[in-house]
Coordinates of C-alpha atoms in Angstrom, one line a residue:
M1 CA -34.8 7.6 -7.6
N2 CA -32.3 8.2 -10.8
A3 CA -29.9 4.9 -11.4
R4 CA -25.9 5.0 -11.6
P5 CA -24.4 5.8 -15.2
P6 CA -23.1 2.3 -16.0
K7 CA -19.3 2.3 -15.1
K8 CA -16.8 2.3 -18.2
P9 CA -15.6 -1.0 -19.8
R10 CA -11.6 -1.5 -18.9
D11 CA -9.6 -1.6 -22.1
P12 CA -6.9 -4.7 -22.7
V13 CA -3.7 -2.7 -22.4
D14 CA -0.3 -4.0 -22.8
G15 CA 2.7 -2.3 -21.5
V16 CA 4.8 -1.3 -18.9
L17 CA 4.5 2.4 -17.3
L18 CA 7.7 3.1 -15.7
L19 CA 6.7 5.8 -13.0
D20 CA 7.9 7.8 -10.5
K21 CA 6.5 7.5 -7.0
P22 CA 5.9 10.4 -5.1
V23 CA 6.8 10.2 -1.4
G24 CA 3.7 9.4 1.2
L25 CA 1.5 7.2 -1.3
S26 CA 1.9 3.4 -1.1
S27 CA 2.7 1.2 -4.0
N28 CA -0.7 -0.3 -4.2
D29 CA -2.4 3.1 -4.2
A30 CA 0.2 4.4 -6.9
L31 CA -0.9 1.4 -9.1
L32 CA -4.5 2.0 -8.9
K33 CA -4.1 5.6 -9.9
A34 CA -2.2 4.9 -12.9
K35 CA -4.3 2.2 -13.7
R36 CA -7.7 4.5 -13.7
V37 CA -5.9 7.0 -15.8
L38 CA -4.7 4.2 -18.9
N39 CA -8.7 2.7 -18.3
A40 CA -6.8 -0.7 -17.9
K41 CA -7.9 -4.0 -17.8
K42 CA -5.0 -6.0 -15.6
A43 CA -1.9 -4.6 -13.5
G44 CA 0.2 -5.1 -11.1
H45 CA 3.5 -3.7 -9.8
T46 CA 6.9 -5.3 -9.6
G47 CA 8.1 -4.9 -5.9
T48 CA 6.5 -2.8 -3.5
L49 CA 8.8 1.1 -2.5
D50 CA 7.7 2.1 1.1
P51 CA 5.2 5.4 1.3
F52 CA 8.1 7.3 2.3
A53 CA 9.9 6.2 -0.5
T54 CA 10.0 8.0 -4.1
G55 CA 11.5 6.8 -7.7
L56 CA 11.4 4.1 -9.7
L57 CA 8.3 2.1 -9.9
P58 CA 7.6 0.0 -12.8
L59 CA 3.8 -0.9 -13.4
C60 CA 3.1 -3.7 -15.7
F61 CA -0.2 -3.9 -17.4
G62 CA -2.0 -6.9 -19.2
E63 CA 0.6 -9.3 -20.8
A64 CA 3.2 -8.0 -19.3
T65 CA 2.3 -8.9 -16.2
K66 CA 2.9 -12.6 -16.9
F67 CA 6.8 -11.3 -16.4
S68 CA 6.4 -8.8 -13.3
Q69 CA 7.8 -11.7 -11.3
D70 CA 11.3 -11.1 -13.5
L71 CA 11.5 -7.7 -12.1
L72 CA 10.6 -8.8 -8.3
E73 CA 13.7 -11.4 -8.7
A74 CA 15.9 -8.6 -10.1
D75 CA 18.7 -6.2 -8.2
K76 CA 18.0 -2.7 -7.2
T77 CA 19.7 0.6 -7.5
Y78 CA 19.4 3.3 -4.4
E79 CA 20.0 6.8 -4.1
A80 CA 19.7 7.0 0.2
T81 CA 20.2 9.7 2.3
V82 CA 21.9 7.9 6.4
H83 CA 20.9 10.0 9.3
L84 CA 23.3 9.8 11.7
G85 CA 22.8 10.1 15.6
I86 CA 19.3 9.5 15.7
M87 CA 17.6 5.7 15.6
T88 CA 13.3 5.6 14.9
T89 CA 11.2 2.8 16.0
T90 CA 10.8 2.1 12.6
G91 CA 14.4 2.9 11.0
D92 CA 13.1 5.7 8.8
T93 CA 11.6 8.8 9.4
E94 CA 8.1 7.3 9.7
G95 CA 8.7 6.0 13.3
E96 CA 9.7 8.3 16.8
T97 CA 12.9 9.2 18.0
I98 CA 14.1 6.4 20.5
E99 CA 18.0 7.6 21.0
Q100 CA 20.0 10.7 19.8
R101 CA 23.8 10.6 20.2
E102 CA 26.9 12.7 19.6
V103 CA 28.4 12.5 15.6
E104 CA 31.8 12.3 15.4
V105 CA 32.5 10.3 12.1
T106 CA 35.2 10.8 9.0
R107 CA 34.5 10.3 6.2
E108 CA 37.6 7.7 6.2
Q109 CA 35.7 6.0 8.8
I110 CA 32.8 5.8 6.9
E111 CA 34.1 4.5 3.5
A112 CA 36.2 1.7 6.2
V113 CA 33.0 0.9 7.2
L114 CA 31.0 0.7 4.0
A115 CA 33.8 -2.0 2.5
R116 CA 32.2 -3.9 5.5
F117 CA 28.9 -4.1 3.9
R118 CA 29.8 -5.0 0.4
G119 CA 29.3 -8.5 -0.9
P120 CA 27.6 -11.0 0.6
I121 CA 25.6 -10.2 4.1
F122 CA 23.0 -10.9 6.0
Q123 CA 20.5 -8.4 7.7
V124 CA 17.8 -9.0 10.2
P125 CA 14.2 -8.3 8.8
P126 CA 12.7 -5.3 10.3
M127 CA 9.8 -5.4 12.5
Y128 CA 8.3 -2.7 10.2
S129 CA 8.1 -5.2 6.9
A130 CA 5.1 -6.4 5.7
L131 CA 6.8 -10.2 6.1
K132 CA 4.1 -12.4 7.8
R133 CA 4.2 -14.5 10.9
D134 CA 1.3 -17.1 11.5
G135 CA -0.6 -15.0 8.7
K136 CA -0.2 -11.0 10.2
A137 CA 2.2 -9.1 9.0
L138 CA 5.5 -8.3 11.3
Y139 CA 4.1 -4.5 11.5
E140 CA 0.9 -5.3 12.4
Y141 CA 2.9 -7.5 16.0
A142 CA 5.1 -4.1 15.7
R143 CA 2.0 -1.4 16.4
E144 CA 1.0 -3.9 19.5
G145 CA 4.4 -3.4 21.3
I146 CA 5.0 -6.6 20.6
V147 CA 8.8 -7.6 19.0
L148 CA 9.6 -11.4 17.9
E149 CA 12.9 -13.0 16.4
R150 CA 13.4 -12.7 13.1
E151 CA 16.3 -15.0 11.4
A152 CA 19.2 -13.1 10.0
R153 CA 19.0 -13.6 6.1
P154 CA 21.4 -13.7 3.2
V155 CA 21.7 -11.0 0.9
T156 CA 24.0 -9.4 -1.9
I157 CA 25.1 -5.8 -1.6
H158 CA 26.8 -5.4 -5.1
G159 CA 27.5 -1.7 -5.2
L160 CA 27.7 0.7 -2.2
S161 CA 29.7 3.7 -2.3
L162 CA 29.8 7.0 -0.6
V163 CA 28.1 9.8 -2.5
D164 CA 28.5 12.8 -0.7
Y165 CA 28.6 13.7 3.9
A166 CA 28.1 16.9 5.5
A167 CA 27.3 15.5 8.7
P168 CA 25.2 14.1 9.8
F169 CA 23.6 13.4 6.7
L170 CA 25.7 10.5 5.1
K171 CA 24.6 10.0 1.2
I172 CA 24.9 6.6 -0.5
L173 CA 24.1 4.4 -3.5
V174 CA 23.5 0.9 -2.9
T175 CA 22.8 -1.8 -5.9
C176 CA 21.9 -5.0 -4.1
S177 CA 19.6 -7.9 -4.4
K178 CA 16.1 -8.7 -4.0
G179 CA 15.2 -8.9 0.3
T180 CA 17.6 -6.6 1.0
Y181 CA 16.4 -3.3 3.4
V182 CA 17.9 -0.8 2.8
R183 CA 16.5 0.8 6.1
V184 CA 18.7 -1.9 8.0
L185 CA 21.6 -1.7 5.7
G186 CA 21.2 2.8 7.4
E187 CA 21.0 1.2 10.8
D188 CA 23.9 -0.8 10.6
I189 CA 25.9 0.9 9.5
G190 CA 25.2 3.9 12.0
A191 CA 25.4 1.2 14.4
A192 CA 29.2 0.2 12.4
L193 CA 30.0 3.5 12.9
G194 CA 29.1 3.8 16.9
C195 CA 25.9 6.4 16.3
G196 CA 23.1 4.9 15.2
A197 CA 20.9 6.4 12.2
H198 CA 17.9 6.2 10.3
L199 CA 17.1 6.5 6.5
N200 CA 15.9 10.1 6.2
A201 CA 15.3 9.0 2.6
L202 CA 14.9 6.7 0.3
R203 CA 15.1 7.0 -4.1
R204 CA 15.2 3.9 -6.1
V205 CA 16.9 4.7 -9.9
Q206 CA 17.1 1.5 -11.3
V207 CA 15.3 -1.8 -11.3
G208 CA 16.9 -4.7 -13.7
A209 CA 18.0 -3.0 -16.8
L210 CA 15.1 -0.1 -16.0
S211 CA 16.1 3.1 -15.4
T212 CA 14.4 6.6 -15.0
D213 CA 15.5 7.5 -18.5
R214 CA 11.5 7.4 -19.5
M215 CA 9.8 7.7 -15.6
I216 CA 7.3 10.2 -15.4
S217 CA 5.1 11.8 -12.5
L218 CA 2.0 10.9 -12.0
E219 CA 0.6 14.6 -12.1
D220 CA 2.1 14.5 -15.5
L221 CA 0.6 11.0 -16.6
Q222 CA -2.3 12.5 -15.4
A223 CA -2.3 15.6 -17.8
H224 CA -1.3 13.8 -20.3
P225 CA -3.3 14.2 -23.3
D226 CA -2.6 10.6 -25.0
P227 CA -1.1 8.5 -21.6
L228 CA -1.1 5.2 -23.7
S229 CA 2.0 6.4 -25.5
L230 CA 3.9 6.9 -22.4
L231 CA 4.0 2.7 -22.1
A232 CA 6.6 0.8 -23.2
P233 CA 6.4 -2.3 -24.8
V234 CA 6.2 -5.5 -22.5
D235 CA 10.0 -6.9 -24.1
A236 CA 10.9 -3.7 -21.4
L237 CA 11.2 -6.0 -18.9
L238 CA 12.7 -8.7 -20.8
S239 CA 15.7 -6.8 -22.2
S240 CA 18.8 -8.5 -20.3
F241 CA 17.8 -12.0 -22.4
P242 CA 19.2 -13.3 -25.4
S243 CA 16.4 -13.0 -27.7
V244 CA 15.7 -15.8 -30.8
E245 CA 13.6 -14.9 -34.1
L246 CA 11.4 -17.9 -35.2
T247 CA 10.2 -18.5 -38.6
P248 CA 6.3 -18.4 -39.3
E249 CA 6.2 -22.6 -38.8
L250 CA 8.1 -22.4 -36.4
A251 CA 6.3 -19.5 -34.1
K252 CA 2.7 -21.2 -34.4
R253 CA 4.2 -24.4 -33.0
F254 CA 5.7 -22.1 -30.4
L255 CA 2.6 -20.6 -29.2
N256 CA 1.0 -23.7 -29.3
G257 CA 3.7 -24.8 -26.7
Q258 CA 4.9 -27.0 -28.4
R259 CA 9.2 -27.6 -27.8
L260 CA 11.3 -26.9 -30.8
A261 CA 14.5 -28.4 -31.9
L262 CA 16.5 -25.4 -33.8
G263 CA 19.3 -27.6 -34.8
K264 CA 18.4 -28.5 -37.5
E265 CA 16.6 -25.0 -38.3
T266 CA 17.5 -22.0 -40.1
V267 CA 17.5 -20.0 -36.5
Q268 CA 19.9 -18.1 -35.3
V269 CA 20.6 -19.5 -31.8
P270 CA 22.2 -18.0 -29.0
G271 CA 25.9 -18.8 -27.6
E272 CA 24.3 -19.4 -24.0
L273 CA 21.8 -22.1 -22.7
G274 CA 19.4 -20.8 -20.3
R275 CA 16.0 -17.9 -20.8
V276 CA 15.6 -16.4 -24.4
R277 CA 12.8 -14.0 -25.0
V278 CA 10.8 -15.0 -28.5
Y279 CA 10.1 -13.3 -31.7
H280 CA 8.3 -13.4 -34.9
E281 CA 8.4 -10.6 -37.5
G282 CA 9.6 -8.2 -34.8
K283 CA 6.8 -9.3 -32.2
L284 CA 7.1 -10.7 -29.0
L285 CA 5.6 -14.4 -28.7
G286 CA 7.5 -15.0 -25.0
T287 CA 9.7 -16.3 -23.6
A288 CA 11.5 -19.8 -23.4
N289 CA 14.2 -22.1 -21.7
L290 CA 16.6 -22.7 -24.3
Q291 CA 18.5 -26.3 -23.6
E292 CA 21.2 -28.2 -24.7
Y293 CA 21.4 -29.5 -28.0
A294 CA 19.1 -26.3 -29.3
I295 CA 15.8 -27.4 -27.3
L296 CA 13.6 -24.3 -26.8
A297 CA 11.1 -24.8 -24.4
P298 CA 8.0 -22.2 -24.5
E299 CA 7.9 -21.0 -20.9
R300 CA 5.7 -18.0 -21.0
L301 CA 3.4 -17.1 -24.2
V302 CA 2.0 -13.8 -24.5
A303 CA -1.7 -14.1 -26.0
A304 CA -2.4 -10.6 -27.6
Q305 CA 0.8 -9.8 -30.0
Q306 CA 2.4 -6.7 -29.3

């Protein structure tokens, strides 16, 4: 009996891949496929997209996984198509139709309703979601025909605009805070218009400061002769933070986890307190918290220099 050939050892890959997730694939499956192509040791994604959704899925490899939480907290922008007049069990195309109504809605009525959803609002999480109750995902209860009470949660709709309306399809652009369910937003808009709705299509086009500019499909990634060249550097996740450039001695102390008093050093200090990205000779050392009196407190450090 022939023994199996030994598995190829994984490589220490560091960076960020902006993947265009295809419809029908879970975020985790997309991550595993990309990880296999890059032969990467360590990988993680920055918040799931539903299988029926497409678009920007930032994947973090190696040292970048230390900063993936920042994107989980970031605002996100979506292009969504709302199908008015039809309600489904899941609020999207994956569910069964539960009710149909006539659609007699004008563009003016839509604009008036959208205005009501801008800013801070409350949303009731859907039953078909990964939120857990007593250690069990809500979608598992839903599949058993069980509907549980869910408490409304605060979210913020930073931007909500009408892109196109050709009844019964309503296209919108949404920028929202973390924890927002665009499916629920679509359903709530339909309810406010009196005809009900479900989400027909959803595409994510921005996560924090990351956009679709360098996004690549899974097929193009798999066919690329040098897929590692498609990775953005680790600090692509941190572009919204001010930067601090340290001297060689300060960089050494910073990487040892020491707090630094920058007030008397020849280092340019940002004008505002808060999180900063820290460099030496253009290489990312990690992130830190810039505190009062120009105290730099290390936060997350990069082990392998980028």
